[in-house]
Amino acid sequence: PAGQAETVLVLESTTAPRDVRMAPAGRELAVDMIGCNLNMPEEIIPVFDGLVREMSVQQAAPGHVRCRATLDHATACRLQAVPGLPWRTEIHLDRTPAHRLLAGRRVVVDPGHGGRDDGARGPINLREKNVVMDIARFLADLLAEAGATPVLTRSGDADVPAGAKRWAAAREGADCLVSIHTGHTADAAIRGARTLYTGPLPASRRLAACIHAALLAKMKLADRGFHHARHDGVPAGVSPRPIPVPAAVVEAVCIRNPVEEALLRSAVFKYRLAHAIWNGLKDYFAAAGGRAPWR
């Protein structure tokens, strides 16, 4: 999970390898297991946990299996043997470089709708306001575990004045605002993720692009694109005196699609959506090089 101190990659073998060699090189890591043969197809395995992008296993030579990991950030790593059947060779990777990018950040997380506003409903009556609340809570927990300060615009099923959320984010001194919704087109066959950015800030576009790319990479969702929203949520008559905050609206899936409504009934699926948004936020702050990305 994103908030844990380590990512652990586990290699299992029916017998203990004669030798295990690890060769870290920046964002690439190779582990050679001597005295083992692969009993699975060679493949590339996507991970996208915010530190490990993907790993692969291959039969490098008879009696020689090689595992490679591609990392988002160079980090400290260590090997640990766990005897037993199967024999486990564990690769422990320090998640500090990923957490450092979020530590100290203030992120406003907005679960869309709430109270009298149900949002959209799925074909079996799943309500948008409830599923986005679950995703927002998972995201807030992941952010807090990485050292960020998440601020939820609602903590339960409450009415929040329309259009006020972005300006509330400015008052909080937030680094960004992420509003979580589901898509709800009239065509129930449409599925997938879409991300919108609001306001004139180039940082909003970068924020939406990072979150959208992370959603597609981790969740393998259909791509409905990322676009500029037609309005920025500023209430009528409100003076634009507060400093605008980079903001993205995430339409995680389409709740009116029967398949995606069914997925939204799974806590694991909602957690993975939150983790994907976490990845996108981490990538957004990484691109800023440690600086405030918009001030």
PDB file of C-alpha atoms in Angstrom:
ATOM      1  CA  PRO A   1       0.000   0.000   0.000  1.00  0.00           C
ATOM      2  CA  ALA A   2       1.070   3.588  -0.726  1.00  0.00           C
ATOM      3  CA  GLY A   3       1.302   4.589   2.918  1.00  0.00           C
ATOM      4  CA  GLN A   4       3.569   1.777   4.078  1.00  0.00           C
ATOM      5  CA  ALA A   5       7.283   2.309   4.687  1.00  0.00           C
ATOM      6  CA  GLU A   6       8.410  -0.345   2.209  1.00  0.00           C
ATOM      7  CA  THR A   7       7.422  -2.014  -1.018  1.00  0.00           C
ATOM      8  CA  VAL A   8       8.246  -5.723  -0.860  1.00  0.00           C
ATOM      9  CA  LEU A   9       8.688  -7.786  -4.023  1.00  0.00           C
ATOM     10  CA  VAL A  10       8.521 -11.523  -3.335  1.00  0.00           C
ATOM     11  CA  LEU A  11      10.153 -14.228  -5.466  1.00  0.00           C
ATOM     12  CA  GLU A  12       9.134 -17.796  -4.590  1.00  0.00           C
ATOM     13  CA  SER A  13      11.036 -20.976  -5.436  1.00  0.00           C
ATOM     14  CA  THR A  14      10.528 -24.617  -4.524  1.00  0.00           C
ATOM     15  CA  THR A  15      14.152 -24.877  -3.315  1.00  0.00           C
ATOM     16  CA  ALA A  16      16.660 -22.383  -1.981  1.00  0.00           C
ATOM     17  CA  PRO A  17      18.716 -20.707  -4.740  1.00  0.00           C
ATOM     18  CA  ARG A  18      22.474 -21.338  -4.598  1.00  0.00           C
ATOM     19  CA  ASP A  19      23.127 -17.618  -4.869  1.00  0.00           C
ATOM     20  CA  VAL A  20      21.134 -14.395  -5.142  1.00  0.00           C
ATOM     21  CA  ARG A  21      22.717 -11.245  -6.525  1.00  0.00           C
ATOM     22  CA  MET A  22      21.163  -7.803  -6.556  1.00  0.00           C
ATOM     23  CA  ALA A  23      22.363  -4.994  -8.821  1.00  0.00           C
ATOM     24  CA  PRO A  24      20.591  -1.668  -8.229  1.00  0.00           C
ATOM     25  CA  ALA A  25      21.294   1.054 -10.787  1.00  0.00           C
ATOM     26  CA  GLY A  26      19.237   4.182 -10.194  1.00  0.00           C
ATOM     27  CA  ARG A  27      15.715   3.476 -11.337  1.00  0.00           C
ATOM     28  CA  GLU A  28      16.517  -0.034 -12.547  1.00  0.00           C
ATOM     29  CA  LEU A  29      16.977  -3.022 -10.273  1.00  0.00           C
ATOM     30  CA  ALA A  30      18.092  -6.514 -11.309  1.00  0.00           C
ATOM     31  CA  VAL A  31      18.033  -9.591  -9.078  1.00  0.00           C
ATOM     32  CA  ASP A  32      19.660 -12.817 -10.320  1.00  0.00           C
ATOM     33  CA  MET A  33      18.706 -16.130  -8.747  1.00  0.00           C
ATOM     34  CA  ILE A  34      21.280 -18.823  -9.461  1.00  0.00           C
ATOM     35  CA  GLY A  35      20.211 -22.453  -9.189  1.00  0.00           C
ATOM     36  CA  CYS A  36      16.571 -21.802 -10.146  1.00  0.00           C
ATOM     37  CA  ASN A  37      14.458 -22.283 -13.255  1.00  0.00           C
ATOM     38  CA  LEU A  38      11.313 -20.412 -14.158  1.00  0.00           C
ATOM     39  CA  ASN A  39       8.087 -22.430 -13.973  1.00  0.00           C
ATOM     40  CA  MET A  40       5.862 -19.631 -15.274  1.00  0.00           C
ATOM     41  CA  PRO A  41       5.766 -17.746 -18.571  1.00  0.00           C
ATOM     42  CA  GLU A  42       8.211 -14.886 -18.951  1.00  0.00           C
ATOM     43  CA  GLU A  43       6.208 -11.721 -18.498  1.00  0.00           C
ATOM     44  CA  ILE A  44       6.131  -8.062 -17.562  1.00  0.00           C
ATOM     45  CA  ILE A  45       3.976  -7.422 -14.486  1.00  0.00           C
ATOM     46  CA  PRO A  46       2.546  -3.895 -13.991  1.00  0.00           C
ATOM     47  CA  VAL A  47       2.709  -2.685 -10.385  1.00  0.00           C
ATOM     48  CA  PHE A  48       2.191   1.114 -10.255  1.00  0.00           C
ATOM     49  CA  ASP A  49       2.296   1.443  -6.471  1.00  0.00           C
ATOM     50  CA  GLY A  50       3.949   4.875  -6.603  1.00  0.00           C
ATOM     51  CA  LEU A  51       7.464   3.446  -6.345  1.00  0.00           C
ATOM     52  CA  VAL A  52       7.616   0.329  -8.544  1.00  0.00           C
ATOM     53  CA  ARG A  53       6.317   0.876 -12.066  1.00  0.00           C
ATOM     54  CA  GLU A  54       6.683  -2.690 -13.307  1.00  0.00           C
ATOM     55  CA  MET A  55       8.660  -5.857 -12.804  1.00  0.00           C
ATOM     56  CA  SER A  56       9.601  -8.672 -15.145  1.00  0.00           C
ATOM     57  CA  VAL A  57      10.868 -12.237 -14.810  1.00  0.00           C
ATOM     58  CA  GLN A  58      12.819 -14.178 -17.396  1.00  0.00           C
ATOM     59  CA  GLN A  59      14.933 -17.305 -17.803  1.00  0.00           C
ATOM     60  CA  ALA A  60      18.308 -15.663 -18.435  1.00  0.00           C
ATOM     61  CA  ALA A  61      20.085 -19.024 -18.837  1.00  0.00           C
ATOM     62  CA  PRO A  62      19.614 -22.610 -17.605  1.00  0.00           C
ATOM     63  CA  GLY A  63      19.602 -22.469 -13.813  1.00  0.00           C
ATOM     64  CA  HIS A  64      19.505 -18.651 -13.864  1.00  0.00           C
ATOM     65  CA  VAL A  65      16.328 -16.574 -13.334  1.00  0.00           C
ATOM     66  CA  ARG A  66      16.461 -12.795 -13.572  1.00  0.00           C
ATOM     67  CA  CYS A  67      13.946 -10.394 -12.082  1.00  0.00           C
ATOM     68  CA  ARG A  68      13.994  -6.733 -13.117  1.00  0.00           C
ATOM     69  CA  ALA A  69      12.100  -3.852 -11.529  1.00  0.00           C
ATOM     70  CA  THR A  70      11.615  -0.409 -13.027  1.00  0.00           C
ATOM     71  CA  LEU A  71      11.256   2.255 -10.346  1.00  0.00           C
ATOM     72  CA  ASP A  72       9.769   5.745 -10.351  1.00  0.00           C
ATOM     73  CA  HIS A  73      12.469   6.871  -7.913  1.00  0.00           C
ATOM     74  CA  ALA A  74      15.913   5.554  -7.017  1.00  0.00           C
ATOM     75  CA  THR A  75      15.855   4.215  -3.459  1.00  0.00           C
ATOM     76  CA  ALA A  76      17.598   2.019  -0.914  1.00  0.00           C
ATOM     77  CA  CYS A  77      16.937  -1.709  -1.202  1.00  0.00           C
ATOM     78  CA  ARG A  78      17.873  -4.918   0.590  1.00  0.00           C
ATOM     79  CA  LEU A  79      17.411  -8.672   0.159  1.00  0.00           C
ATOM     80  CA  GLN A  80      15.931 -11.004   2.746  1.00  0.00           C
ATOM     81  CA  ALA A  81      15.666 -14.794   2.554  1.00  0.00           C
ATOM     82  CA  VAL A  82      12.634 -16.411   4.195  1.00  0.00           C
ATOM     83  CA  PRO A  83      13.174 -20.198   4.455  1.00  0.00           C
ATOM     84  CA  GLY A  84      10.231 -22.510   3.985  1.00  0.00           C
ATOM     85  CA  LEU A  85       8.197 -24.149   1.268  1.00  0.00           C
ATOM     86  CA  PRO A  86       8.132 -22.271  -0.955  1.00  0.00           C
ATOM     87  CA  TRP A  87      11.442 -20.506  -0.321  1.00  0.00           C
ATOM     88  CA  ARG A  88      10.886 -16.747  -0.423  1.00  0.00           C
ATOM     89  CA  THR A  89      13.413 -14.205  -1.622  1.00  0.00           C
ATOM     90  CA  GLU A  90      12.156 -10.761  -0.605  1.00  0.00           C
ATOM     91  CA  ILE A  91      13.317  -7.468  -2.112  1.00  0.00           C
ATOM     92  CA  HIS A  92      12.604  -4.632   0.329  1.00  0.00           C
ATOM     93  CA  LEU A  93      12.434  -1.145  -1.223  1.00  0.00           C
ATOM     94  CA  ASP A  94      12.342   2.031   0.883  1.00  0.00           C
ATOM     95  CA  ARG A  95       9.311   4.185  -0.019  1.00  0.00           C
ATOM     96  CA  THR A  96      10.775   7.381   1.496  1.00  0.00           C
ATOM     97  CA  PRO A  97      11.532   9.025  -1.894  1.00  0.00           C
ATOM     98  CA  ALA A  98       7.854   8.738  -2.874  1.00  0.00           C
ATOM     99  CA  HIS A  99       6.564   9.890   0.508  1.00  0.00           C
ATOM    100  CA  ARG A 100       8.964  12.849   0.565  1.00  0.00           C
ATOM    101  CA  LEU A 101       7.180  14.323  -2.459  1.00  0.00           C
ATOM    102  CA  LEU A 102       3.878  14.465  -0.549  1.00  0.00           C
ATOM    103  CA  ALA A 103       5.130  15.244   2.958  1.00  0.00           C
ATOM    104  CA  GLY A 104       3.959  18.676   4.103  1.00  0.00           C
ATOM    105  CA  ARG A 105       1.551  19.122   1.197  1.00  0.00           C
ATOM    106  CA  ARG A 106      -1.989  20.252   1.916  1.00  0.00           C
ATOM    107  CA  VAL A 107      -4.506  18.581  -0.386  1.00  0.00           C
ATOM    108  CA  VAL A 108      -8.223  19.340  -0.355  1.00  0.00           C
ATOM    109  CA  VAL A 109     -10.183  16.207  -1.266  1.00  0.00           C
ATOM    110  CA  ASP A 110     -13.751  16.854  -2.352  1.00  0.00           C
ATOM    111  CA  PRO A 111     -16.217  13.942  -2.452  1.00  0.00           C
ATOM    112  CA  GLY A 112     -18.715  15.264  -4.979  1.00  0.00           C
ATOM    113  CA  HIS A 113     -22.390  15.862  -4.173  1.00  0.00           C
ATOM    114  CA  GLY A 114     -23.749  14.887  -0.728  1.00  0.00           C
ATOM    115  CA  GLY A 115     -26.806  15.550   1.385  1.00  0.00           C
ATOM    116  CA  ARG A 116     -29.861  16.217  -0.766  1.00  0.00           C
ATOM    117  CA  ASP A 117     -27.711  15.905  -3.890  1.00  0.00           C
ATOM    118  CA  ASP A 118     -27.286  12.204  -4.704  1.00  0.00           C
ATOM    119  CA  GLY A 119     -25.387  12.814  -7.915  1.00  0.00           C
ATOM    120  CA  ALA A 120     -25.927  10.103 -10.517  1.00  0.00           C
ATOM    121  CA  ARG A 121     -27.425   6.667  -9.856  1.00  0.00           C
ATOM    122  CA  GLY A 122     -26.389   3.361 -11.331  1.00  0.00           C
ATOM    123  CA  PRO A 123     -28.750   0.895 -12.982  1.00  0.00           C
ATOM    124  CA  ILE A 124     -29.080  -0.995  -9.672  1.00  0.00           C
ATOM    125  CA  ASN A 125     -29.476   2.257  -7.720  1.00  0.00           C
ATOM    126  CA  LEU A 126     -25.899   2.755  -6.456  1.00  0.00           C
ATOM    127  CA  ARG A 127     -25.593   6.458  -5.563  1.00  0.00           C
ATOM    128  CA  GLU A 128     -22.650   8.557  -6.675  1.00  0.00           C
ATOM    129  CA  LYS A 129     -22.429  10.580  -3.457  1.00  0.00           C
ATOM    130  CA  ASN A 130     -21.751   7.404  -1.451  1.00  0.00           C
ATOM    131  CA  VAL A 131     -19.119   5.758  -3.651  1.00  0.00           C
ATOM    132  CA  VAL A 132     -17.100   8.966  -4.042  1.00  0.00           C
ATOM    133  CA  MET A 133     -17.137   9.391  -0.255  1.00  0.00           C
ATOM    134  CA  ASP A 134     -15.528   5.945   0.079  1.00  0.00           C
ATOM    135  CA  ILE A 135     -12.858   6.781  -2.514  1.00  0.00           C
ATOM    136  CA  ALA A 136     -12.165  10.148  -0.855  1.00  0.00           C
ATOM    137  CA  ARG A 137     -11.675   8.538   2.567  1.00  0.00           C
ATOM    138  CA  PHE A 138      -9.250   5.994   1.143  1.00  0.00           C
ATOM    139  CA  LEU A 139      -7.342   8.803  -0.587  1.00  0.00           C
ATOM    140  CA  ALA A 140      -7.243  10.918   2.577  1.00  0.00           C
ATOM    141  CA  ASP A 141      -5.824   7.971   4.551  1.00  0.00           C
ATOM    142  CA  LEU A 142      -3.118   7.332   1.933  1.00  0.00           C
ATOM    143  CA  LEU A 143      -2.145  11.009   1.867  1.00  0.00           C
ATOM    144  CA  ALA A 144      -1.942  11.197   5.666  1.00  0.00           C
ATOM    145  CA  GLU A 145       0.214   8.050   5.835  1.00  0.00           C
ATOM    146  CA  ALA A 146       2.659   9.690   3.406  1.00  0.00           C
ATOM    147  CA  GLY A 147       2.943  12.843   5.527  1.00  0.00           C
ATOM    148  CA  ALA A 148       0.502  15.106   3.660  1.00  0.00           C
ATOM    149  CA  THR A 149      -2.424  16.946   5.233  1.00  0.00           C
ATOM    150  CA  PRO A 150      -5.709  15.963   3.568  1.00  0.00           C
ATOM    151  CA  VAL A 151      -8.735  18.218   4.074  1.00  0.00           C
ATOM    152  CA  LEU A 152     -12.125  16.706   3.211  1.00  0.00           C
ATOM    153  CA  THR A 153     -14.840  19.133   2.065  1.00  0.00           C
ATOM    154  CA  ARG A 154     -17.367  16.861   3.761  1.00  0.00           C
ATOM    155  CA  SER A 155     -16.869  14.041   6.236  1.00  0.00           C
ATOM    156  CA  GLY A 156     -20.320  12.502   5.861  1.00  0.00           C
ATOM    157  CA  ASP A 157     -23.560  12.817   3.925  1.00  0.00           C
ATOM    158  CA  ALA A 158     -23.825  16.597   4.157  1.00  0.00           C
ATOM    159  CA  ASP A 159     -24.895  19.423   1.878  1.00  0.00           C
ATOM    160  CA  VAL A 160     -21.978  21.594   0.784  1.00  0.00           C
ATOM    161  CA  PRO A 161     -22.849  24.924  -0.876  1.00  0.00           C
ATOM    162  CA  ALA A 162     -22.424  24.583  -4.617  1.00  0.00           C
ATOM    163  CA  GLY A 163     -19.412  26.352  -6.047  1.00  0.00           C
ATOM    164  CA  ALA A 164     -17.793  27.132  -2.685  1.00  0.00           C
ATOM    165  CA  LYS A 165     -15.317  24.259  -2.510  1.00  0.00           C
ATOM    166  CA  ARG A 166     -12.538  25.693  -4.630  1.00  0.00           C
ATOM    167  CA  TRP A 167     -12.502  28.942  -2.719  1.00  0.00           C
ATOM    168  CA  ALA A 168     -12.549  27.033   0.554  1.00  0.00           C
ATOM    169  CA  ALA A 169      -9.388  25.333  -0.713  1.00  0.00           C
ATOM    170  CA  ALA A 170      -7.786  28.729  -1.188  1.00  0.00           C
ATOM    171  CA  ARG A 171      -8.659  29.683   2.382  1.00  0.00           C
ATOM    172  CA  GLU A 172      -7.046  26.427   3.588  1.00  0.00           C
ATOM    173  CA  GLY A 173      -3.796  27.392   1.852  1.00  0.00           C
ATOM    174  CA  ALA A 174      -4.049  24.174  -0.130  1.00  0.00           C
ATOM    175  CA  ASP A 175      -1.522  23.043  -2.717  1.00  0.00           C
ATOM    176  CA  CYS A 176      -4.327  21.599  -4.839  1.00  0.00           C
ATOM    177  CA  LEU A 177      -7.937  20.461  -4.885  1.00  0.00           C
ATOM    178  CA  VAL A 178      -9.099  17.066  -6.157  1.00  0.00           C
ATOM    179  CA  SER A 179     -12.838  16.636  -6.644  1.00  0.00           C
ATOM    180  CA  ILE A 180     -13.987  13.030  -7.026  1.00  0.00           C
ATOM    181  CA  HIS A 181     -17.026  12.128  -9.123  1.00  0.00           C
ATOM    182  CA  THR A 182     -18.250   9.407 -11.460  1.00  0.00           C
ATOM    183  CA  GLY A 183     -19.242   9.846 -15.086  1.00  0.00           C
ATOM    184  CA  HIS A 184     -22.967   9.709 -15.784  1.00  0.00           C
ATOM    185  CA  THR A 185     -23.652  10.021 -19.490  1.00  0.00           C
ATOM    186  CA  ALA A 186     -27.086   9.118 -20.836  1.00  0.00           C
ATOM    187  CA  ASP A 187     -25.540   6.262 -22.828  1.00  0.00           C
ATOM    188  CA  ALA A 188     -25.055   3.369 -20.388  1.00  0.00           C
ATOM    189  CA  ALA A 189     -22.607   1.704 -22.782  1.00  0.00           C
ATOM    190  CA  ILE A 190     -20.007   4.447 -22.218  1.00  0.00           C
ATOM    191  CA  ARG A 191     -17.366   3.529 -19.673  1.00  0.00           C
ATOM    192  CA  GLY A 192     -13.956   4.651 -18.447  1.00  0.00           C
ATOM    193  CA  ALA A 193     -12.216   7.582 -16.781  1.00  0.00           C
ATOM    194  CA  ARG A 194     -12.238  11.277 -17.581  1.00  0.00           C
ATOM    195  CA  THR A 195     -10.393  14.070 -15.778  1.00  0.00           C
ATOM    196  CA  LEU A 196     -11.209  17.772 -15.979  1.00  0.00           C
ATOM    197  CA  TYR A 197      -9.193  20.800 -14.933  1.00  0.00           C
ATOM    198  CA  THR A 198     -10.674  24.117 -13.892  1.00  0.00           C
ATOM    199  CA  GLY A 199      -9.531  27.705 -13.906  1.00  0.00           C
ATOM    200  CA  PRO A 200      -6.777  29.422 -15.897  1.00  0.00           C
ATOM    201  CA  LEU A 201      -3.778  27.987 -14.066  1.00  0.00           C
ATOM    202  CA  PRO A 202      -1.389  25.865 -16.162  1.00  0.00           C
ATOM    203  CA  ALA A 203      -0.831  23.923 -12.944  1.00  0.00           C
ATOM    204  CA  SER A 204      -4.452  22.725 -13.064  1.00  0.00           C
ATOM    205  CA  ARG A 205      -3.856  21.193 -16.470  1.00  0.00           C
ATOM    206  CA  ARG A 206      -0.688  19.477 -15.240  1.00  0.00           C
ATOM    207  CA  LEU A 207      -2.516  18.179 -12.170  1.00  0.00           C
ATOM    208  CA  ALA A 208      -5.325  16.694 -14.274  1.00  0.00           C
ATOM    209  CA  ALA A 209      -2.868  15.199 -16.764  1.00  0.00           C
ATOM    210  CA  CYS A 210      -0.853  13.474 -14.005  1.00  0.00           C
ATOM    211  CA  ILE A 211      -3.943  12.051 -12.297  1.00  0.00           C
ATOM    212  CA  HIS A 212      -5.461  10.924 -15.574  1.00  0.00           C
ATOM    213  CA  ALA A 213      -2.283   9.153 -16.693  1.00  0.00           C
ATOM    214  CA  ALA A 214      -2.008   7.425 -13.316  1.00  0.00           C
ATOM    215  CA  LEU A 215      -5.629   6.238 -13.461  1.00  0.00           C
ATOM    216  CA  LEU A 216      -5.157   4.711 -16.900  1.00  0.00           C
ATOM    217  CA  ALA A 217      -1.830   3.090 -16.000  1.00  0.00           C
ATOM    218  CA  LYS A 218      -2.957   1.450 -12.756  1.00  0.00           C
ATOM    219  CA  MET A 219      -6.607   0.689 -13.475  1.00  0.00           C
ATOM    220  CA  LYS A 220      -6.496  -0.083 -17.243  1.00  0.00           C
ATOM    221  CA  LEU A 221      -9.710   1.891 -17.713  1.00  0.00           C
ATOM    222  CA  ALA A 222     -11.107   3.100 -20.995  1.00  0.00           C
ATOM    223  CA  ASP A 223      -9.804   6.594 -21.762  1.00  0.00           C
ATOM    224  CA  ARG A 224     -12.439   9.333 -21.970  1.00  0.00           C
ATOM    225  CA  GLY A 225      -9.714  11.989 -22.023  1.00  0.00           C
ATOM    226  CA  PHE A 226      -8.839  15.014 -19.899  1.00  0.00           C
ATOM    227  CA  HIS A 227     -10.323  18.367 -20.744  1.00  0.00           C
ATOM    228  CA  HIS A 228     -10.875  21.903 -19.529  1.00  0.00           C
ATOM    229  CA  ALA A 229     -14.123  22.234 -17.586  1.00  0.00           C
ATOM    230  CA  ARG A 230     -16.652  24.716 -18.906  1.00  0.00           C
ATOM    231  CA  HIS A 231     -16.844  26.451 -15.541  1.00  0.00           C
ATOM    232  CA  ASP A 232     -14.530  26.694 -12.547  1.00  0.00           C
ATOM    233  CA  GLY A 233     -17.093  26.395  -9.767  1.00  0.00           C
ATOM    234  CA  VAL A 234     -16.949  30.061  -8.701  1.00  0.00           C
ATOM    235  CA  PRO A 235     -20.312  31.089  -7.250  1.00  0.00           C
ATOM    236  CA  ALA A 236     -22.100  33.928  -8.965  1.00  0.00           C
ATOM    237  CA  GLY A 237     -21.246  37.293  -7.433  1.00  0.00           C
ATOM    238  CA  VAL A 238     -18.105  36.060  -5.658  1.00  0.00           C
ATOM    239  CA  SER A 239     -15.094  38.299  -6.185  1.00  0.00           C
ATOM    240  CA  PRO A 240     -12.014  36.353  -7.373  1.00  0.00           C
ATOM    241  CA  ARG A 241      -9.843  37.820  -4.626  1.00  0.00           C
ATOM    242  CA  PRO A 242      -8.706  34.526  -3.052  1.00  0.00           C
ATOM    243  CA  ILE A 243      -5.657  33.006  -4.733  1.00  0.00           C
ATOM    244  CA  PRO A 244      -6.960  30.330  -7.105  1.00  0.00           C
ATOM    245  CA  VAL A 245      -5.878  26.789  -6.374  1.00  0.00           C
ATOM    246  CA  PRO A 246      -4.965  24.154  -8.994  1.00  0.00           C
ATOM    247  CA  ALA A 247      -8.002  21.934  -9.258  1.00  0.00           C
ATOM    248  CA  ALA A 248      -8.903  18.695 -11.013  1.00  0.00           C
ATOM    249  CA  VAL A 249     -12.229  16.890 -11.252  1.00  0.00           C
ATOM    250  CA  VAL A 250     -11.814  13.118 -11.492  1.00  0.00           C
ATOM    251  CA  GLU A 251     -14.636  11.127 -13.060  1.00  0.00           C
ATOM    252  CA  ALA A 252     -13.251   7.790 -11.949  1.00  0.00           C
ATOM    253  CA  VAL A 253     -15.636   5.508 -13.904  1.00  0.00           C
ATOM    254  CA  CYS A 254     -19.163   5.726 -15.353  1.00  0.00           C
ATOM    255  CA  ILE A 255     -21.670   4.750 -12.680  1.00  0.00           C
ATOM    256  CA  ARG A 256     -24.482   4.282 -15.212  1.00  0.00           C
ATOM    257  CA  ASN A 257     -22.492   1.582 -16.985  1.00  0.00           C
ATOM    258  CA  PRO A 258     -23.633  -1.757 -15.460  1.00  0.00           C
ATOM    259  CA  VAL A 259     -20.123  -3.244 -15.405  1.00  0.00           C
ATOM    260  CA  GLU A 260     -18.531  -0.217 -13.772  1.00  0.00           C
ATOM    261  CA  GLU A 261     -21.373   0.166 -11.284  1.00  0.00           C
ATOM    262  CA  ALA A 262     -20.674  -3.436 -10.247  1.00  0.00           C
ATOM    263  CA  LEU A 263     -16.969  -2.626  -9.830  1.00  0.00           C
ATOM    264  CA  LEU A 264     -17.871   0.313  -7.577  1.00  0.00           C
ATOM    265  CA  ARG A 265     -19.509  -2.120  -5.140  1.00  0.00           C
ATOM    266  CA  SER A 266     -16.035  -3.518  -4.370  1.00  0.00           C
ATOM    267  CA  ALA A 267     -14.036  -1.855  -1.573  1.00  0.00           C
ATOM    268  CA  VAL A 268     -10.835  -3.169  -3.182  1.00  0.00           C
ATOM    269  CA  PHE A 269     -11.684  -1.462  -6.480  1.00  0.00           C
ATOM    270  CA  LYS A 270     -12.434   1.855  -4.739  1.00  0.00           C
ATOM    271  CA  TYR A 271      -9.181   1.594  -2.776  1.00  0.00           C
ATOM    272  CA  ARG A 272      -7.257   1.009  -6.010  1.00  0.00           C
ATOM    273  CA  LEU A 273      -8.918   4.074  -7.570  1.00  0.00           C
ATOM    274  CA  ALA A 274      -7.798   6.133  -4.567  1.00  0.00           C
ATOM    275  CA  HIS A 275      -4.290   4.696  -4.867  1.00  0.00           C
ATOM    276  CA  ALA A 276      -4.195   5.656  -8.562  1.00  0.00           C
ATOM    277  CA  ILE A 277      -5.179   9.252  -7.699  1.00  0.00           C
ATOM    278  CA  TRP A 278      -2.452   9.206  -5.006  1.00  0.00           C
ATOM    279  CA  ASN A 279       0.038   8.160  -7.677  1.00  0.00           C
ATOM    280  CA  GLY A 280      -1.057  11.053  -9.874  1.00  0.00           C
ATOM    281  CA  LEU A 281      -0.683  13.565  -7.039  1.00  0.00           C
ATOM    282  CA  LYS A 282       2.779  12.225  -6.271  1.00  0.00           C
ATOM    283  CA  ASP A 283       3.766  12.555  -9.935  1.00  0.00           C
ATOM    284  CA  TYR A 284       2.397  16.112 -10.032  1.00  0.00           C
ATOM    285  CA  PHE A 285       4.501  17.190  -7.073  1.00  0.00           C
ATOM    286  CA  ALA A 286       7.528  15.301  -8.431  1.00  0.00           C
ATOM    287  CA  ALA A 287       7.317  17.324 -11.658  1.00  0.00           C
ATOM    288  CA  ALA A 288       7.526  20.499  -9.576  1.00  0.00           C
ATOM    289  CA  GLY A 289      10.978  19.486  -8.347  1.00  0.00           C
ATOM    290  CA  GLY A 290      10.168  20.103  -4.691  1.00  0.00           C
ATOM    291  CA  ARG A 291       8.931  23.652  -5.326  1.00  0.00           C
ATOM    292  CA  ALA A 292       5.392  24.934  -4.796  1.00  0.00           C
ATOM    293  CA  PRO A 293       4.048  24.049  -8.241  1.00  0.00           C
ATOM    294  CA  TRP A 294       1.872  27.100  -8.774  1.00  0.00           C
ATOM    295  CA  ARG A 295       2.527  29.899  -6.286  1.00  0.00           C
TER     296      ARG A 295
END
